[in-house]
Coordinates of C-alpha atoms in Angstrom, one line a residue:
X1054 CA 57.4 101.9 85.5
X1055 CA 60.6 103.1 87.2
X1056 CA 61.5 106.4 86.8
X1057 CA 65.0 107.2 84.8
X1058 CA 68.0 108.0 86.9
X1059 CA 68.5 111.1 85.7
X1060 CA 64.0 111.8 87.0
X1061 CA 65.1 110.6 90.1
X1062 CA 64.3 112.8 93.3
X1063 CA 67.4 114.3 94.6
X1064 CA 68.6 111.2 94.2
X1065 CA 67.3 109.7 97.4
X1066 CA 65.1 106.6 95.1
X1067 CA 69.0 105.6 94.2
X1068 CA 70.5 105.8 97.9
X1069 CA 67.2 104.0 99.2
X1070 CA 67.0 101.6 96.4
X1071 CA 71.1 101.1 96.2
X1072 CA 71.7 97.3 97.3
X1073 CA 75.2 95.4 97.5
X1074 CA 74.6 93.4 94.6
X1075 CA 76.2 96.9 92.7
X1076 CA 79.9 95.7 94.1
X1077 CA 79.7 92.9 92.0
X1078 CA 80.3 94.9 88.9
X1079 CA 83.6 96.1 90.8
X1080 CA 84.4 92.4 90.7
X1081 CA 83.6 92.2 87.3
X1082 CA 85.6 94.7 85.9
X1083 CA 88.5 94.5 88.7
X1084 CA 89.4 91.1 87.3
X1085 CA 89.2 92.2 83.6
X1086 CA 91.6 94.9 84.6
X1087 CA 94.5 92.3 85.8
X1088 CA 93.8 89.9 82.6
X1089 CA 94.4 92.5 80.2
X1090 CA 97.8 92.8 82.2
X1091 CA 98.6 88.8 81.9
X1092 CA 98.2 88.9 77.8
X1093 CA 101.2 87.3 76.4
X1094 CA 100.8 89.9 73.7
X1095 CA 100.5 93.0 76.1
X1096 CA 101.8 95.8 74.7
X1097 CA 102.6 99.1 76.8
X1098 CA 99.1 100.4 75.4
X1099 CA 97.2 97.6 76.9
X1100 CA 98.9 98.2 80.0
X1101 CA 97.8 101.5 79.7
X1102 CA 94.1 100.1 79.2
X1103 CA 94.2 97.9 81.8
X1104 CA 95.4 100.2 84.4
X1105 CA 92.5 102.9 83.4
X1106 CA 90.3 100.2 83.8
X1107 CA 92.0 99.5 87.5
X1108 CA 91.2 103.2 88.2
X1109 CA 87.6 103.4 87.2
X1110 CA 87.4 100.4 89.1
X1111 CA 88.6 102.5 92.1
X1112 CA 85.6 105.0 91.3
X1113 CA 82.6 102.8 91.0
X1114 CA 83.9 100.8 94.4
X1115 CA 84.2 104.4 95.8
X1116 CA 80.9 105.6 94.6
X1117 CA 78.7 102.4 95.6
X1118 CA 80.4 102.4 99.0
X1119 CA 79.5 106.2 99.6
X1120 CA 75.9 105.2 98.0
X1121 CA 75.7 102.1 100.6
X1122 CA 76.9 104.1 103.4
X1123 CA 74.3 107.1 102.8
X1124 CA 71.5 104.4 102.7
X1125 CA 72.3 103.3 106.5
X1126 CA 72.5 106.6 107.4
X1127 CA 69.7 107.8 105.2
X1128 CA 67.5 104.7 105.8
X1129 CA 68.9 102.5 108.6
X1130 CA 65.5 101.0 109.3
X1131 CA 65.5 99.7 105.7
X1132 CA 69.3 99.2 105.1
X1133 CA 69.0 96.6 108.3
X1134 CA 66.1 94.7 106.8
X1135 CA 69.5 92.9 104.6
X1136 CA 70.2 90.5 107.1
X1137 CA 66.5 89.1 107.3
X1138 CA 66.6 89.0 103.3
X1139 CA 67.8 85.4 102.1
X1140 CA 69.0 86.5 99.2
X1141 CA 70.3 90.5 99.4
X1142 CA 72.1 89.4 102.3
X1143 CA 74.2 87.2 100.6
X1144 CA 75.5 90.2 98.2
X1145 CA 77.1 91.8 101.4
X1146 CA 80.4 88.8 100.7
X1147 CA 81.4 91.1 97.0
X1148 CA 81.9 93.9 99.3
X1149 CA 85.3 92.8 100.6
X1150 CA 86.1 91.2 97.0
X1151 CA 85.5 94.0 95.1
X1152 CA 88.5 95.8 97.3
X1153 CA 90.6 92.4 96.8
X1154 CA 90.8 93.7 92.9
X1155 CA 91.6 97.5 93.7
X1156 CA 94.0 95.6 96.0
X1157 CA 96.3 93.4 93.6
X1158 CA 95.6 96.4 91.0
X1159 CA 97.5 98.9 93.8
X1160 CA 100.4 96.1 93.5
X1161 CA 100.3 95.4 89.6
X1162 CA 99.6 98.6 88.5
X1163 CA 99.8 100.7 91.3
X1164 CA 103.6 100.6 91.9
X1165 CA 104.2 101.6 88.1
X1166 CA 102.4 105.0 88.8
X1167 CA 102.9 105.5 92.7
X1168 CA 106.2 103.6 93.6
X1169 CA 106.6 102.2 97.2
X1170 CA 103.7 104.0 98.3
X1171 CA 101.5 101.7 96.6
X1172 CA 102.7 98.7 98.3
X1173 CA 101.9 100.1 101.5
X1174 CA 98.5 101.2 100.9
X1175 CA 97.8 97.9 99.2
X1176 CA 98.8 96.2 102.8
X1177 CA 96.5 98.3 104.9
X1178 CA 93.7 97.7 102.7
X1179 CA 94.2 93.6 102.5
X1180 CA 94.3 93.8 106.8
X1181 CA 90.6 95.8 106.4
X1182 CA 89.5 93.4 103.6
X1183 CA 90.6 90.3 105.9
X1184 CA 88.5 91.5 108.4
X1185 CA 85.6 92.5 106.4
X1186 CA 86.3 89.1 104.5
X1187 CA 86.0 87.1 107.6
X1188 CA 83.4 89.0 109.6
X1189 CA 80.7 88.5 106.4
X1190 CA 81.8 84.7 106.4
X1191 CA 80.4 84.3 110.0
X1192 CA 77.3 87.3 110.2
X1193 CA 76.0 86.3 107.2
X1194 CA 76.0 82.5 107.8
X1195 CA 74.6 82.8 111.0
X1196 CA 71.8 85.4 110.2
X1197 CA 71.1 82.1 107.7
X1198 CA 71.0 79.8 110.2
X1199 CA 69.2 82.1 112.6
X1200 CA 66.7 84.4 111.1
X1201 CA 66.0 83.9 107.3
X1202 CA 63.4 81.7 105.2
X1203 CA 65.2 79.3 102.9
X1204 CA 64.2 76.2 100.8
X1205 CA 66.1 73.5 99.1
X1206 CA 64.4 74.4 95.6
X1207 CA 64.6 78.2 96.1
X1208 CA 69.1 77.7 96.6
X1209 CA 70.8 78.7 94.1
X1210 CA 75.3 79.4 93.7
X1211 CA 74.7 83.1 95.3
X1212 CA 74.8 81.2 98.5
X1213 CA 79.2 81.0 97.6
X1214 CA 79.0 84.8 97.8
X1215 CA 79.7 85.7 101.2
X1216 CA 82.2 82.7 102.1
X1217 CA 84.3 83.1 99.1
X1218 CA 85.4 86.5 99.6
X1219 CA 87.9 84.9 102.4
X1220 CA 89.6 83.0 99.6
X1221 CA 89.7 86.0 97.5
X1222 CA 91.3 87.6 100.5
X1223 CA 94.0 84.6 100.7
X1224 CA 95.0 85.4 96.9
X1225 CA 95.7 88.8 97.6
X1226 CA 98.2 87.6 100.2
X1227 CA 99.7 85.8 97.4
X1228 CA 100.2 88.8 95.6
X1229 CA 101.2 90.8 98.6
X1230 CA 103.7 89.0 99.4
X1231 CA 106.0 89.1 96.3
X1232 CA 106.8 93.1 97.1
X1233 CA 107.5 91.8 100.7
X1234 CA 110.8 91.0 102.4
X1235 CA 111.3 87.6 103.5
X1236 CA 110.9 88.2 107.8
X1237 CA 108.6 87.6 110.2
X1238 CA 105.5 89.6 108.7
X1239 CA 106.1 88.3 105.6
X1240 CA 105.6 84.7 107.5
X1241 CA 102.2 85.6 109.3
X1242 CA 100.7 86.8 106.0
X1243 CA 101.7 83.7 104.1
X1244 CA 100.2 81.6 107.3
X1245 CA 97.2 83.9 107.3
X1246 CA 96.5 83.8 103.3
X1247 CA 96.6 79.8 104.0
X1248 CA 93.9 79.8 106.8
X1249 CA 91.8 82.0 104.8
X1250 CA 91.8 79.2 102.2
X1251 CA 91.0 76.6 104.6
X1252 CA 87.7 79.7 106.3
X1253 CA 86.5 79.7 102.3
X1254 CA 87.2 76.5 100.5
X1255 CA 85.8 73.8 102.9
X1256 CA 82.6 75.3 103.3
X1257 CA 82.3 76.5 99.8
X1258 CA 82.7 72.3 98.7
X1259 CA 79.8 71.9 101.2
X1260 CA 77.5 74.4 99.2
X1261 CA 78.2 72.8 96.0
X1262 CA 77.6 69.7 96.8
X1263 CA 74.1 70.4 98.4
X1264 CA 73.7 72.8 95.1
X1265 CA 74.5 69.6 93.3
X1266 CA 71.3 67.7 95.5
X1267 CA 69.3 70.8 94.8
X1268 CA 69.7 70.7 91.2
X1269 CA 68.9 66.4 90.8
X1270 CA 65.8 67.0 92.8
X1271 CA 64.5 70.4 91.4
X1272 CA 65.9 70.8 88.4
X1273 CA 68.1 73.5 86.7
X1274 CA 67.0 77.2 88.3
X1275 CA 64.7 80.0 87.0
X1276 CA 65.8 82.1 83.9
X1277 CA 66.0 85.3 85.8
X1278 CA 68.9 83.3 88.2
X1279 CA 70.6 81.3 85.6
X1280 CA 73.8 83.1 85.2
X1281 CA 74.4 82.2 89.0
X1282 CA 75.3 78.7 87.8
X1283 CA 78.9 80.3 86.4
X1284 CA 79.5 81.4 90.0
X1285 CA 80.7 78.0 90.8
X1286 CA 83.9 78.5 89.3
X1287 CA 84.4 81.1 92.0
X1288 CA 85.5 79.0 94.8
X1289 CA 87.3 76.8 92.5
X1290 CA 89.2 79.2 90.6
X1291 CA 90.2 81.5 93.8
X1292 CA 90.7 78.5 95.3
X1293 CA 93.5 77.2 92.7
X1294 CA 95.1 80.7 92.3
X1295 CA 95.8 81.0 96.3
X1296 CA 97.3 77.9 96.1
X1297 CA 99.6 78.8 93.7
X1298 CA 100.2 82.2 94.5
X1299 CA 100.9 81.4 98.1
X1300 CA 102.9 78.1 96.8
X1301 CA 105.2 80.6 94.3
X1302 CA 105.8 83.0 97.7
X1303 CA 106.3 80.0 100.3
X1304 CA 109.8 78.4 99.5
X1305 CA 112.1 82.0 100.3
X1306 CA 109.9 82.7 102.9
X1307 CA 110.1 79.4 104.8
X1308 CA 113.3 79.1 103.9
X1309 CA 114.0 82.1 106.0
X1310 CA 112.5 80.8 108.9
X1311 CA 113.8 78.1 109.2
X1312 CA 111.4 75.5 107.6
X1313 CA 113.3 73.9 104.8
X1314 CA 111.0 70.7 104.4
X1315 CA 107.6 73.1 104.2
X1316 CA 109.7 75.3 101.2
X1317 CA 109.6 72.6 98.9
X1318 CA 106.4 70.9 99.9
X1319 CA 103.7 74.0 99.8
X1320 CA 104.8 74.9 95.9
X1321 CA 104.4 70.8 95.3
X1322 CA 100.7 70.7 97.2
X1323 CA 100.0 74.0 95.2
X1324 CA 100.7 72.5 91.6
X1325 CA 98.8 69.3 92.2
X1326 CA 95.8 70.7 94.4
X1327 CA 95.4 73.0 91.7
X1328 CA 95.2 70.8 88.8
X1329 CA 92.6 68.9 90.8
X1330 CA 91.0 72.1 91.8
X1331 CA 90.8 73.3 87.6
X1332 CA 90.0 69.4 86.8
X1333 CA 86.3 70.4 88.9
X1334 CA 85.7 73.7 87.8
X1335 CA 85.8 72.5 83.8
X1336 CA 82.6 70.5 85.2
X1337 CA 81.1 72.8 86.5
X1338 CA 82.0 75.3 83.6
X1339 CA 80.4 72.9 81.0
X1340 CA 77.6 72.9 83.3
X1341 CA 77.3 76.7 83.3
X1342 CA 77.1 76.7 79.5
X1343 CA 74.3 74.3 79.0
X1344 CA 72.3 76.0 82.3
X1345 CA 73.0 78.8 79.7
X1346 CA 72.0 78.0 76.6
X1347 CA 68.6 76.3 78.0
X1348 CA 67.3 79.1 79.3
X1349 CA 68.8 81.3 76.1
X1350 CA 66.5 80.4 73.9
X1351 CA 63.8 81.9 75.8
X1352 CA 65.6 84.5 77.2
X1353 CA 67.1 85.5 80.2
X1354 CA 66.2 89.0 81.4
X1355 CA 69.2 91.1 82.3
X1356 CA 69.1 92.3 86.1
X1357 CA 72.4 92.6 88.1
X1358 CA 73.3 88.9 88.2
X1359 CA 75.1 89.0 85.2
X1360 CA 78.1 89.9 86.3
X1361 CA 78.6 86.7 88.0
X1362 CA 79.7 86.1 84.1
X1363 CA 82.8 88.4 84.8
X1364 CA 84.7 87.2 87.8
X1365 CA 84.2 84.0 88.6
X1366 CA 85.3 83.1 85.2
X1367 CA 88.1 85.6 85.6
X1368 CA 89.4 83.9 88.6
X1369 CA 89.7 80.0 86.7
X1370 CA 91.7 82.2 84.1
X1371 CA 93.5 83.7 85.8
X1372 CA 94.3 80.4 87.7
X1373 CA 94.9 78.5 84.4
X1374 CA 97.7 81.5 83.8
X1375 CA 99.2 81.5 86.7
X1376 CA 99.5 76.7 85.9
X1377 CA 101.2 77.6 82.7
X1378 CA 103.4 79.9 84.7
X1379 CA 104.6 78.0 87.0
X1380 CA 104.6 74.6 84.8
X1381 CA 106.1 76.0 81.8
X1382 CA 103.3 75.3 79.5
X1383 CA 102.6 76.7 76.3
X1384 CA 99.5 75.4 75.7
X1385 CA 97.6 76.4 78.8
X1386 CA 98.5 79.7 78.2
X1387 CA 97.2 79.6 74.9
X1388 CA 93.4 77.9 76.3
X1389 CA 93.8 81.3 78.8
X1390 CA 94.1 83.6 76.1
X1391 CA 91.2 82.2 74.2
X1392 CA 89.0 82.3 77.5
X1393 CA 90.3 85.1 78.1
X1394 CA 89.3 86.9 74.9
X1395 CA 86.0 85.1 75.6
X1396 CA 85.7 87.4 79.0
X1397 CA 86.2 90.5 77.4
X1398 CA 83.6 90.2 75.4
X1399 CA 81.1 89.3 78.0
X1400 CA 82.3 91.9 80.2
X1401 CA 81.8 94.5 77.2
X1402 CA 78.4 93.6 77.0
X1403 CA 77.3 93.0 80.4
X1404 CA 78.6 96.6 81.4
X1405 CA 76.8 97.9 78.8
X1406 CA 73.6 96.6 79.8
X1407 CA 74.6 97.7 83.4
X1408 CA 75.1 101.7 82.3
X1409 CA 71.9 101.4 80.1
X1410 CA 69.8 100.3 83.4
X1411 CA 71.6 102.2 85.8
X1412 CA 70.2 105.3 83.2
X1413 CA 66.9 104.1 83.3
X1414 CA 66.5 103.8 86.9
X1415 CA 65.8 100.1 86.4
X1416 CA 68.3 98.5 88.2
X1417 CA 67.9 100.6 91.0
X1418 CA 65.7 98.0 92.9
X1419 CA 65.6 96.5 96.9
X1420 CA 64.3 93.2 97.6
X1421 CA 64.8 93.9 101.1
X1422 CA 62.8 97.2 100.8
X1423 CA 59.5 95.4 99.0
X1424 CA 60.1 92.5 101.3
X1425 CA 59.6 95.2 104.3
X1426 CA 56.6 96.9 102.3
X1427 CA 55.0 93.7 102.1
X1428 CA 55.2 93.1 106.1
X1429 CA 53.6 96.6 106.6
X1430 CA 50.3 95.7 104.6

């Protein structure tokens, strides 16, 4: 039985124990932060809610990253035994989204409280999160391919982790670039956010459709990894969002270089790919809800995976926003709103769960750590 946190010797069991998988609640709550903001119905008090939530969000992604940094200096024999794990590993990719939501909350909240300032520090970060975004797409793929154990039947959607952070990366650019001036930078971002798409999307479709093989020929995946199957919408949603978010941004900024034709088509490419892009992830959310509800009934033990709950779905709302937007469309707004409301909830609940286990010392597990145990014996 694990020892509660607060039994915990000097706190070392947490730093040695403390794995990625903790950023994800970053995501979580990060995209719940910049829904509250796109209520039809917000008033200056839920702005006021949802930029508190922004800045807690800035302390758990501070506190987790010192935790994660103590353990490789702490433990760096154990901390390196996360890029042999096949599954830990893949945690490393909510890292660099987790900053993608203190990112866009610097530039939708942040410039309400800081001014210009915000803007600025919002930049910086997105050119570290880029690079963090890409380097985790390539290292972690290749210490797949190179050194770690996998099996058809043991794959489940945590394998979209580390390559969908550059697509998270590529919406931020979107966002970035409506406090930007239309000029040269402003072009190499757009340019950048759009090759970002291409590093995340393409290879994210891959996954899925082997996920799709995976699931036909062993059938739907353990309770304890069920939620997973909602991480789908990630790639989908993100996916949509850059699109549009880069589309809105690209005709003033083409335009002012000089590419007329490209201002009028990227918006066009953005409407329809996205539409396409939403048409897929209502498949796979349906198929999220029944994954769901089979293994409900017998119950599905909480562990840290829930969040993937939280911002996947976030990111297809915050897509399906965005549609109505730009399309003038009442009623997508009001599916949004409904979904949204539907978030909330399961983001109240999940972060409950997490604070209860975090107290506890339960949650405060390393697969990578037994994994290692297990070798010495």
């Amino acid at each position: 039985m694990k020892k509660p946190f607060y039994q915990l010797e000097q706190s070392r069991d947490v730093i040695r124990h403390f794995t990625p998988n903790w950023f994800t609640a970053t995501m979580g709550t990060g995209v719940v932060a910049m829904i509250l903001a796109q209520l039809p119905f917000a008033s200056a008090l839920l702005f006021k809610l949802a930029t508190q939530l922004w800045q807690l969000n800035i302390l758990l992604f501070i506190s987790f990253s010192v935790l994660y940094m103590l353990r490789w200096i702490l433990f760096p024999t154990e901390a390196k035994q996360i890029f042999s794990h096949p599954n830990m590993s893949l945690f490393l990719g909510a890292i660099p989204m987790g900053l993608a939501t203190i990112i866009n909350g610097f530039l939708s909240f942040g410039t309400h409280l800081y001014g210009d300032i915000a803007v600025q520090i919002a930049e910086y970060l997105w050119y570290f999160d880029v690079f963090l975004a890409v380097m985790i797409a390539w290292i972690v793929p290749f210490c797949m391919f190179s050194c770690q154990d996998h099996l058809l039947q043991r794959m489940t959607a945590v394998w979209l982790l580390p390559i969908v952070a550059c697509e998270v990366a590529a919406s931020s650019a979107g966002v970035l670039l409506q406090h930007l001036t239309a000029d040269q930078h402003a072009f190499n971002i757009l340019v950048t956010g759009y090759v970002l798409w291409g590093i995340s999307v393409l290879p994210a479709f891959a996954i899925l459709t082997i996920l799709m093989l995976r699931l036909a020929l062993h059938q739907l995946p353990e309770k304890e990894v069920a939620i997973s199957s909602w991480l789908c919408l990630g790639p989908i949603g993100t996916g949509a969002l850059a699109l549009l978010l880069l589309g809105e941004q690209a005709p003033r900024i083409m335009q002012a270089m000089g590419f007329e034709n490209l201002a009028n088509l990227l918006p066009a490419l953005g409407i329809v790919a996205s539409l396409v892009l939403l048409g897929f992830g209502l498949w796979w959310f349906g198929i999220a809800i029944l994954t769901t509800l089979r293994h409900i009934r017998t119950g599905i033990p909480f562990n840290l995976g829930w969040w993937g709950l939280t911002f996947p779905f976030g990111v297809f709302i915050l897509a399906i926003f965005n549609l109505a937007h730009q399309l003038q469309v009442a009623f997508l707004q009001s599916i949004a709103v409904v979904l949204s409301l539907l978030l909330i909830g399961l983001w109240a609940l999940v972060m409950k769960k997490t604070v209860a286990g975090a107290y506890s010392g339960q949650l405060f597990f390393s697969p990578c750590l037994a994994a290692l145990q297990q070798k010495m014996r």
